[in-house]
Amino acid sequence: MPSTADVPFLSLNTGARIPQLGFGVFQVPPEDTAETVKLALDAGYRSIDTASMYENEKEVGDAIAQSGLPREELFVTTKLGNHDHGHDAALEALDASLERLGLDYVDLYLIHWPIPSQDLYVETWKALEEANADGRARAIGVSNFLPEHLERVVTETDTVPAVNQIELHPRFQQEGSRAYHSDHGIVTEAWSPLAQGGDLLGDPVIQEIAQAHDRTPAQVVLRWHLQLGNVVIPKSITPDRIASNIDVADFELGTEQMESIAGLDSGDGRVGPDPERFPS
Ligand code: NDP
């Protein structure tokens, strides 16, 4: 049985630490969210990734409150919705999220999508800097930002994002973004780290490595992420998967196995939307 102590931490540019493996709740129906998050907390997860767009922040907050865990042991991330860009709207959106979560602060607040056609993300970022300064968001970051969007934030504002949460898995490895993040001290957080559990997990390369370690394909993929230095937030509503996805501390992929998985990048293996165009 894995324990919280087995999950490594990465340091953010704020000095705070983020668990390298957390729990995502996209597409967990609100009516199932409190029970699912309870299962995750019981299994040892201490980082929960939600968003106003997931419409389950209240239920995440209920599970946190019911857990009785000290607030400082938890790392809670939520995200600014696409209709909440702009200075005042952004600050109001954060307050609304905190209210739904029943929390005084979040550990990480992300701009969910840059929406370049709207060209408001720099203004929105400046509002997040204020929320960071007054403590409502202990760290601030972005999601789905391409290097060109990050570059504008870095050059036009005073704060480098702590995190960029992007689609990343063996079929879509995002080397360019990872290099930009690494050059600027930005933590890479992988969404859909299992490529949404699709046929990646049946890939013969992943299957063979899983057999060699007597692990599940999902554990192999998550281990690959951790060894690359990514934060991962796999989602599951299935109790045994919730437990096994966090149980990845006690095996290690060899160099050749890491290279075999690196070879699975298809260049255009996205399972989600393209940030340049979403939402259209
Ligand atoms: P994941 O890659 O985490 O895959 C989730 C899917 O894989 C579910 O269908 C789940 O099924 C299945 N699965 C989970 N564990 C296993 C396993 N061990 N074996 C086989 N199948 C498994 O995809 P998500 O898109 O959910 O991404 C994870 C998180 O990333 C989200 O919950 C959200 O927090 C975040 N995210 C952020 C986005 C952004 O724009 N910032 C966009 C998308 C996601 P089941 O639940 O039935 O067990």
CSV table of C-alpha atoms and ligand atoms in Angstrom, one decimal:
chain,number,residue,atom,x,y,z
A,1,MET,CA,0.0,0.0,0.0
A,2,PRO,CA,1.6,3.3,-1.1
A,3,SER,CA,1.7,6.1,1.4
A,4,THR,CA,1.9,9.9,1.1
A,5,ALA,CA,5.6,9.7,2.0
A,6,ASP,CA,6.3,7.9,-1.3
A,7,VAL,CA,5.3,10.8,-3.5
A,8,PRO,CA,8.3,13.0,-4.3
A,9,PHE,CA,8.0,16.8,-4.4
A,10,LEU,CA,9.3,19.3,-6.8
A,11,SER,CA,10.2,22.9,-5.9
A,12,LEU,CA,8.3,25.8,-7.4
A,13,ASN,CA,9.9,29.1,-8.2
A,14,THR,CA,8.0,30.5,-5.1
A,15,GLY,CA,10.0,28.2,-2.8
A,16,ALA,CA,6.9,26.1,-2.2
A,17,ARG,CA,6.8,22.3,-2.9
A,18,ILE,CA,4.3,20.5,-5.2
A,19,PRO,CA,3.7,16.8,-5.0
A,20,GLN,CA,5.0,15.3,-8.2
A,21,LEU,CA,1.9,13.0,-8.4
A,22,GLY,CA,-1.5,14.3,-7.8
A,23,PHE,CA,-5.1,13.5,-8.6
A,24,GLY,CA,-7.1,15.1,-11.5
A,25,VAL,CA,-10.9,15.4,-11.4
A,26,PHE,CA,-11.8,16.5,-15.0
A,27,GLN,CA,-14.9,14.6,-16.1
A,28,VAL,CA,-15.6,13.2,-12.6
A,29,PRO,CA,-19.3,13.9,-12.3
A,30,PRO,CA,-20.2,16.3,-9.4
A,31,GLU,CA,-22.3,13.6,-7.7
A,32,ASP,CA,-19.3,11.2,-7.6
A,33,THR,CA,-16.6,13.7,-6.9
A,34,ALA,CA,-16.6,13.8,-3.1
A,35,GLU,CA,-16.5,10.0,-2.8
A,36,THR,CA,-13.8,9.8,-5.5
A,37,VAL,CA,-11.6,12.4,-3.9
A,38,LYS,CA,-12.1,10.7,-0.6
A,39,LEU,CA,-10.7,7.5,-2.2
A,40,ALA,CA,-7.8,9.4,-3.5
A,41,LEU,CA,-7.0,11.0,-0.2
A,42,ASP,CA,-7.3,7.6,1.5
A,43,ALA,CA,-4.9,6.2,-1.1
A,44,GLY,CA,-2.3,8.8,-0.2
A,45,TYR,CA,-2.8,11.5,-2.8
A,46,ARG,CA,-2.3,15.0,-1.3
A,47,SER,CA,-2.6,17.1,-4.4
A,48,ILE,CA,-5.9,17.6,-6.2
A,49,ASP,CA,-6.3,19.3,-9.6
A,50,THR,CA,-9.7,20.8,-10.3
A,51,ALA,CA,-11.0,23.8,-12.3
A,52,SER,CA,-14.1,26.1,-12.3
A,53,MET,CA,-14.9,24.5,-15.7
A,54,TYR,CA,-15.1,21.0,-14.2
A,55,GLU,CA,-18.1,22.1,-12.1
A,56,ASN,CA,-17.0,20.0,-9.2
A,57,GLU,CA,-15.0,22.4,-7.0
A,58,LYS,CA,-17.7,22.4,-4.3
A,59,GLU,CA,-17.5,18.6,-4.1
A,60,VAL,CA,-13.7,18.7,-4.0
A,61,GLY,CA,-14.0,21.1,-1.1
A,62,ASP,CA,-16.5,18.9,0.7
A,63,ALA,CA,-14.1,15.9,0.5
A,64,ILE,CA,-11.3,18.0,1.8
A,65,ALA,CA,-13.4,19.3,4.7
A,66,GLN,CA,-14.6,15.8,5.5
A,67,SER,CA,-11.1,14.3,5.4
A,68,GLY,CA,-10.0,16.2,8.5
A,69,LEU,CA,-6.5,16.5,7.0
A,70,PRO,CA,-4.6,19.6,8.0
A,71,ARG,CA,-4.8,22.2,5.2
A,72,GLU,CA,-1.0,22.5,5.0
A,73,GLU,CA,-0.7,18.8,4.1
A,74,LEU,CA,-2.8,19.4,0.9
A,75,PHE,CA,-2.0,21.0,-2.4
A,76,VAL,CA,-5.1,22.3,-4.1
A,77,THR,CA,-5.0,23.6,-7.7
A,78,THR,CA,-7.9,25.2,-9.5
A,79,LYS,CA,-8.2,27.2,-12.7
A,80,LEU,CA,-9.6,30.3,-14.2
A,81,GLY,CA,-12.4,29.7,-16.6
A,82,ASN,CA,-12.4,30.9,-20.2
A,83,HIS,CA,-15.1,33.4,-19.6
A,84,ASP,CA,-13.2,35.0,-16.7
A,85,HIS,CA,-10.3,36.6,-18.5
A,86,GLY,CA,-9.6,40.3,-17.8
A,87,HIS,CA,-8.5,42.0,-14.5
A,88,ASP,CA,-11.6,42.3,-12.5
A,89,ALA,CA,-13.3,39.1,-13.8
A,90,ALA,CA,-10.2,37.1,-12.9
A,91,LEU,CA,-10.1,38.3,-9.3
A,92,GLU,CA,-13.9,37.7,-9.0
A,93,ALA,CA,-13.5,34.2,-10.5
A,94,LEU,CA,-10.8,33.3,-7.9
A,95,ASP,CA,-13.0,34.4,-5.1
A,96,ALA,CA,-15.9,32.4,-6.5
A,97,SER,CA,-13.7,29.3,-6.7
A,98,LEU,CA,-12.4,29.8,-3.1
A,99,GLU,CA,-16.0,30.1,-2.0
A,100,ARG,CA,-17.0,26.8,-3.7
A,101,LEU,CA,-13.9,25.0,-2.4
A,102,GLY,CA,-14.5,26.4,1.1
A,103,LEU,CA,-10.9,27.5,1.3
A,104,ASP,CA,-9.1,30.7,2.2
A,105,TYR,CA,-6.4,30.1,-0.4
A,106,VAL,CA,-5.4,27.7,-3.2
A,107,ASP,CA,-1.9,26.4,-3.5
A,108,LEU,CA,-1.9,27.0,-7.2
A,109,TYR,CA,-4.2,29.1,-9.5
A,110,LEU,CA,-3.8,28.6,-13.2
A,111,ILE,CA,-5.1,30.4,-16.3
A,112,HIS,CA,-6.8,27.4,-17.9
A,113,TRP,CA,-6.4,28.5,-21.6
A,114,PRO,CA,-4.6,31.4,-23.1
A,115,ILE,CA,-7.2,32.1,-25.8
A,116,PRO,CA,-4.8,34.1,-27.9
A,117,SER,CA,-7.6,35.4,-30.2
A,118,GLN,CA,-8.9,37.4,-27.2
A,119,ASP,CA,-5.5,38.7,-26.2
A,120,LEU,CA,-6.3,39.2,-22.5
A,121,TYR,CA,-4.0,36.7,-20.9
A,122,VAL,CA,-1.3,39.3,-20.0
A,123,GLU,CA,-3.9,41.5,-18.3
A,124,THR,CA,-5.4,38.4,-16.6
A,125,TRP,CA,-1.9,37.4,-15.4
A,126,LYS,CA,-1.4,40.8,-13.8
A,127,ALA,CA,-4.6,40.2,-11.8
A,128,LEU,CA,-3.2,36.8,-10.7
A,129,GLU,CA,0.0,38.6,-9.5
A,130,GLU,CA,-2.3,40.6,-7.1
A,131,ALA,CA,-4.0,37.5,-5.8
A,132,ASN,CA,-0.5,35.9,-5.3
A,133,ALA,CA,0.7,39.0,-3.4
A,134,ASP,CA,-2.4,39.0,-1.1
A,135,GLY,CA,-2.1,35.2,-0.5
A,136,ARG,CA,-5.3,34.0,-2.1
A,137,ALA,CA,-3.2,32.1,-4.5
A,138,ARG,CA,0.0,30.8,-2.9
A,139,ALA,CA,1.5,30.2,-6.4
A,140,ILE,CA,0.2,31.2,-9.8
A,141,GLY,CA,0.7,29.5,-13.1
A,142,VAL,CA,-0.8,28.9,-16.5
A,143,SER,CA,-2.1,26.0,-18.5
A,144,ASN,CA,-2.0,25.3,-22.3
A,145,PHE,CA,0.4,28.2,-22.9
A,146,LEU,CA,2.7,27.8,-25.8
A,147,PRO,CA,6.3,29.2,-25.5
A,148,GLU,CA,5.2,32.3,-27.4
A,149,HIS,CA,2.5,33.0,-24.8
A,150,LEU,CA,4.9,32.3,-21.9
A,151,GLU,CA,7.4,34.7,-23.5
A,152,ARG,CA,4.9,37.5,-23.4
A,153,VAL,CA,4.1,36.8,-19.7
A,154,VAL,CA,7.8,36.6,-18.8
A,155,THR,CA,8.8,39.8,-20.7
A,156,GLU,CA,5.7,42.0,-20.0
A,157,THR,CA,5.1,41.2,-16.3
A,158,ASP,CA,7.0,40.8,-13.0
A,159,THR,CA,6.2,37.1,-12.3
A,160,VAL,CA,7.4,34.0,-14.1
A,161,PRO,CA,4.6,31.3,-14.0
A,162,ALA,CA,5.4,28.6,-11.4
A,163,VAL,CA,3.8,25.9,-13.5
A,164,ASN,CA,2.6,25.3,-17.1
A,165,GLN,CA,0.1,22.5,-17.2
A,166,ILE,CA,0.0,21.0,-20.7
A,167,GLU,CA,-1.1,17.9,-22.5
A,168,LEU,CA,1.9,15.6,-22.3
A,169,HIS,CA,2.2,11.8,-22.6
A,170,PRO,CA,4.4,9.4,-24.6
A,171,ARG,CA,2.5,10.0,-27.8
A,172,PHE,CA,2.8,13.8,-27.4
A,173,GLN,CA,6.0,14.7,-25.5
A,174,GLN,CA,6.2,18.4,-26.0
A,175,GLU,CA,9.9,18.7,-26.1
A,176,GLY,CA,9.9,22.4,-27.1
A,177,SER,CA,7.7,23.4,-24.2
A,178,ARG,CA,9.7,21.3,-21.8
A,179,ALA,CA,12.9,23.0,-22.9
A,180,TYR,CA,11.4,26.5,-22.5
A,181,HIS,CA,10.1,25.6,-19.0
A,182,SER,CA,13.4,24.2,-18.0
A,183,ASP,CA,15.2,27.3,-19.2
A,184,HIS,CA,12.9,29.5,-17.2
A,185,GLY,CA,12.4,27.5,-14.0
A,186,ILE,CA,8.8,26.7,-14.8
A,187,VAL,CA,7.5,23.3,-13.6
A,188,THR,CA,6.0,21.1,-16.3
A,189,GLU,CA,2.7,19.6,-15.3
A,190,ALA,CA,1.3,16.9,-17.6
A,191,TRP,CA,-2.4,16.7,-18.2
A,192,SER,CA,-3.9,13.5,-19.7
A,193,PRO,CA,-0.7,11.9,-18.6
A,194,LEU,CA,-2.1,8.5,-19.6
A,195,ALA,CA,-3.4,9.9,-22.9
A,196,GLN,CA,-6.8,9.4,-21.4
A,197,GLY,CA,-6.3,5.7,-20.9
A,198,GLY,CA,-6.7,4.9,-24.6
A,199,ASP,CA,-4.7,2.6,-26.8
A,200,LEU,CA,-1.3,4.1,-25.5
A,201,LEU,CA,-1.7,1.6,-22.6
A,202,GLY,CA,-2.0,-1.3,-25.1
A,203,ASP,CA,1.1,-0.2,-27.0
A,204,PRO,CA,3.5,-3.2,-27.3
A,205,VAL,CA,6.5,-1.1,-26.1
A,206,ILE,CA,4.6,-0.1,-22.9
A,207,GLN,CA,3.2,-3.6,-22.5
A,208,GLU,CA,6.6,-5.2,-22.7
A,209,ILE,CA,8.2,-2.8,-20.1
A,210,ALA,CA,5.2,-3.4,-17.9
A,211,GLN,CA,5.7,-7.1,-18.0
A,212,ALA,CA,9.4,-6.7,-17.3
A,213,HIS,CA,8.7,-4.8,-14.1
A,214,ASP,CA,5.5,-6.7,-13.2
A,215,ARG,CA,3.6,-3.4,-13.3
A,216,THR,CA,0.6,-2.1,-15.1
A,217,PRO,CA,1.0,-0.1,-18.3
A,218,ALA,CA,-0.4,3.0,-16.5
A,219,GLN,CA,2.3,2.6,-13.8
A,220,VAL,CA,5.0,2.5,-16.4
A,221,VAL,CA,3.7,5.6,-18.1
A,222,LEU,CA,3.5,7.5,-14.8
A,223,ARG,CA,6.9,6.3,-13.8
A,224,TRP,CA,8.3,7.6,-17.2
A,225,HIS,CA,6.8,11.1,-16.4
A,226,LEU,CA,8.3,11.2,-12.9
A,227,GLN,CA,11.7,10.2,-14.2
A,228,LEU,CA,11.4,13.0,-16.9
A,229,GLY,CA,10.7,15.5,-14.1
A,230,ASN,CA,7.0,16.1,-14.9
A,231,VAL,CA,4.3,16.6,-12.4
A,232,VAL,CA,1.4,14.2,-13.2
A,233,ILE,CA,-2.2,14.3,-12.3
A,234,PRO,CA,-3.9,11.1,-13.5
A,235,LYS,CA,-7.6,10.8,-13.2
A,236,SER,CA,-9.6,7.7,-12.4
A,237,ILE,CA,-13.0,6.9,-10.8
A,238,THR,CA,-12.0,3.2,-10.4
A,239,PRO,CA,-10.8,2.4,-6.9
A,240,ASP,CA,-8.0,-0.1,-7.9
A,241,ARG,CA,-6.7,2.3,-10.5
A,242,ILE,CA,-6.7,5.2,-8.0
A,243,ALA,CA,-4.6,3.1,-5.7
A,244,SER,CA,-2.2,1.6,-8.3
A,245,ASN,CA,-1.6,4.9,-10.1
A,246,ILE,CA,0.0,6.3,-7.0
A,247,ASP,CA,2.0,3.1,-6.3
A,248,VAL,CA,5.0,4.0,-8.6
A,249,ALA,CA,7.8,4.8,-6.1
A,250,ASP,CA,9.5,1.4,-5.9
A,251,PHE,CA,10.6,0.6,-9.4
A,252,GLU,CA,12.7,2.5,-11.9
A,253,LEU,CA,12.9,2.5,-15.7
A,254,GLY,CA,16.3,1.9,-17.2
A,255,THR,CA,17.9,4.2,-19.8
A,256,GLU,CA,16.9,2.0,-22.6
A,257,GLN,CA,13.3,1.7,-21.4
A,258,MET,CA,13.1,5.5,-21.1
A,259,GLU,CA,14.5,5.8,-24.7
A,260,SER,CA,12.0,3.2,-26.0
A,261,ILE,CA,9.2,5.3,-24.6
A,262,ALA,CA,10.7,8.5,-26.0
A,263,GLY,CA,10.4,6.7,-29.4
A,264,LEU,CA,6.6,6.6,-29.1
A,265,ASP,CA,6.2,10.3,-29.8
A,266,SER,CA,4.1,10.6,-33.0
A,267,GLY,CA,4.5,14.3,-33.3
A,268,ASP,CA,0.8,14.9,-33.5
A,269,GLY,CA,-0.6,12.5,-30.8
A,270,ARG,CA,-2.8,15.1,-29.1
A,271,VAL,CA,-5.9,13.7,-27.4
A,272,GLY,CA,-7.1,17.2,-26.5
A,273,PRO,CA,-7.6,20.6,-28.1
A,274,ASP,CA,-4.9,22.8,-29.7
A,275,PRO,CA,-4.2,25.9,-27.5
A,276,GLU,CA,-3.7,28.1,-30.5
A,277,ARG,CA,-7.3,27.6,-31.5
A,278,PHE,CA,-9.3,26.6,-28.4
A,279,PRO,CA,-11.9,27.7,-27.8
A,280,SER,CA,-12.6,28.8,-31.3
B,1,NDP,P1,-5.7,10.7,-18.0
B,1,NDP,O1,-4.6,10.5,-18.9
B,1,NDP,O2,-5.5,10.9,-16.5
B,1,NDP,O3,-6.7,9.4,-18.2
B,1,NDP,C1,-7.9,9.3,-17.5
B,1,NDP,C2,-8.6,8.1,-18.2
B,1,NDP,O4,-7.7,6.9,-18.1
B,1,NDP,C3,-9.9,7.7,-17.5
B,1,NDP,O5,-10.7,7.3,-18.6
B,1,NDP,C4,-9.6,6.6,-16.6
B,1,NDP,O6,-10.6,5.7,-16.5
B,1,NDP,C5,-8.4,5.9,-17.3
B,1,NDP,N1,-7.4,5.3,-16.4
B,1,NDP,C6,-6.9,5.9,-15.3
B,1,NDP,N2,-6.1,5.1,-14.7
B,1,NDP,C7,-6.0,4.0,-15.4
B,1,NDP,C8,-5.3,2.7,-15.3
B,1,NDP,N3,-4.5,2.5,-14.3
B,1,NDP,N4,-5.4,1.8,-16.3
B,1,NDP,C9,-6.3,2.0,-17.4
B,1,NDP,N5,-7.0,3.2,-17.5
B,1,NDP,C10,-6.8,4.1,-16.6
B,1,NDP,O7,-6.6,11.9,-18.6
B,1,NDP,P2,-7.4,13.2,-18.1
B,1,NDP,O8,-7.8,13.9,-19.3
B,1,NDP,O9,-8.4,12.9,-17.1
B,1,NDP,O10,-6.2,14.0,-17.4
B,1,NDP,C11,-5.9,14.0,-16.1
B,1,NDP,C12,-6.2,15.3,-15.4
B,1,NDP,O11,-5.5,16.4,-16.1
B,1,NDP,C13,-7.6,15.7,-15.4
B,1,NDP,O12,-8.4,15.0,-14.5
B,1,NDP,C14,-7.5,17.2,-15.1
B,1,NDP,O13,-7.3,17.4,-13.7
B,1,NDP,C15,-6.3,17.6,-15.9
B,1,NDP,N6,-6.6,18.1,-17.3
B,1,NDP,C16,-6.3,19.4,-17.5
B,1,NDP,C17,-6.6,20.0,-18.7
B,1,NDP,C18,-6.2,21.4,-19.0
B,1,NDP,O14,-6.6,21.9,-20.0
B,1,NDP,N7,-5.5,22.0,-18.1
B,1,NDP,C19,-7.2,19.2,-19.8
B,1,NDP,C20,-7.4,17.8,-19.5
B,1,NDP,C21,-7.1,17.3,-18.2
B,1,NDP,P3,-11.6,5.5,-15.2
B,1,NDP,O15,-11.8,6.9,-14.6
B,1,NDP,O16,-12.8,4.9,-15.8
B,1,NDP,O17,-10.8,4.6,-14.3
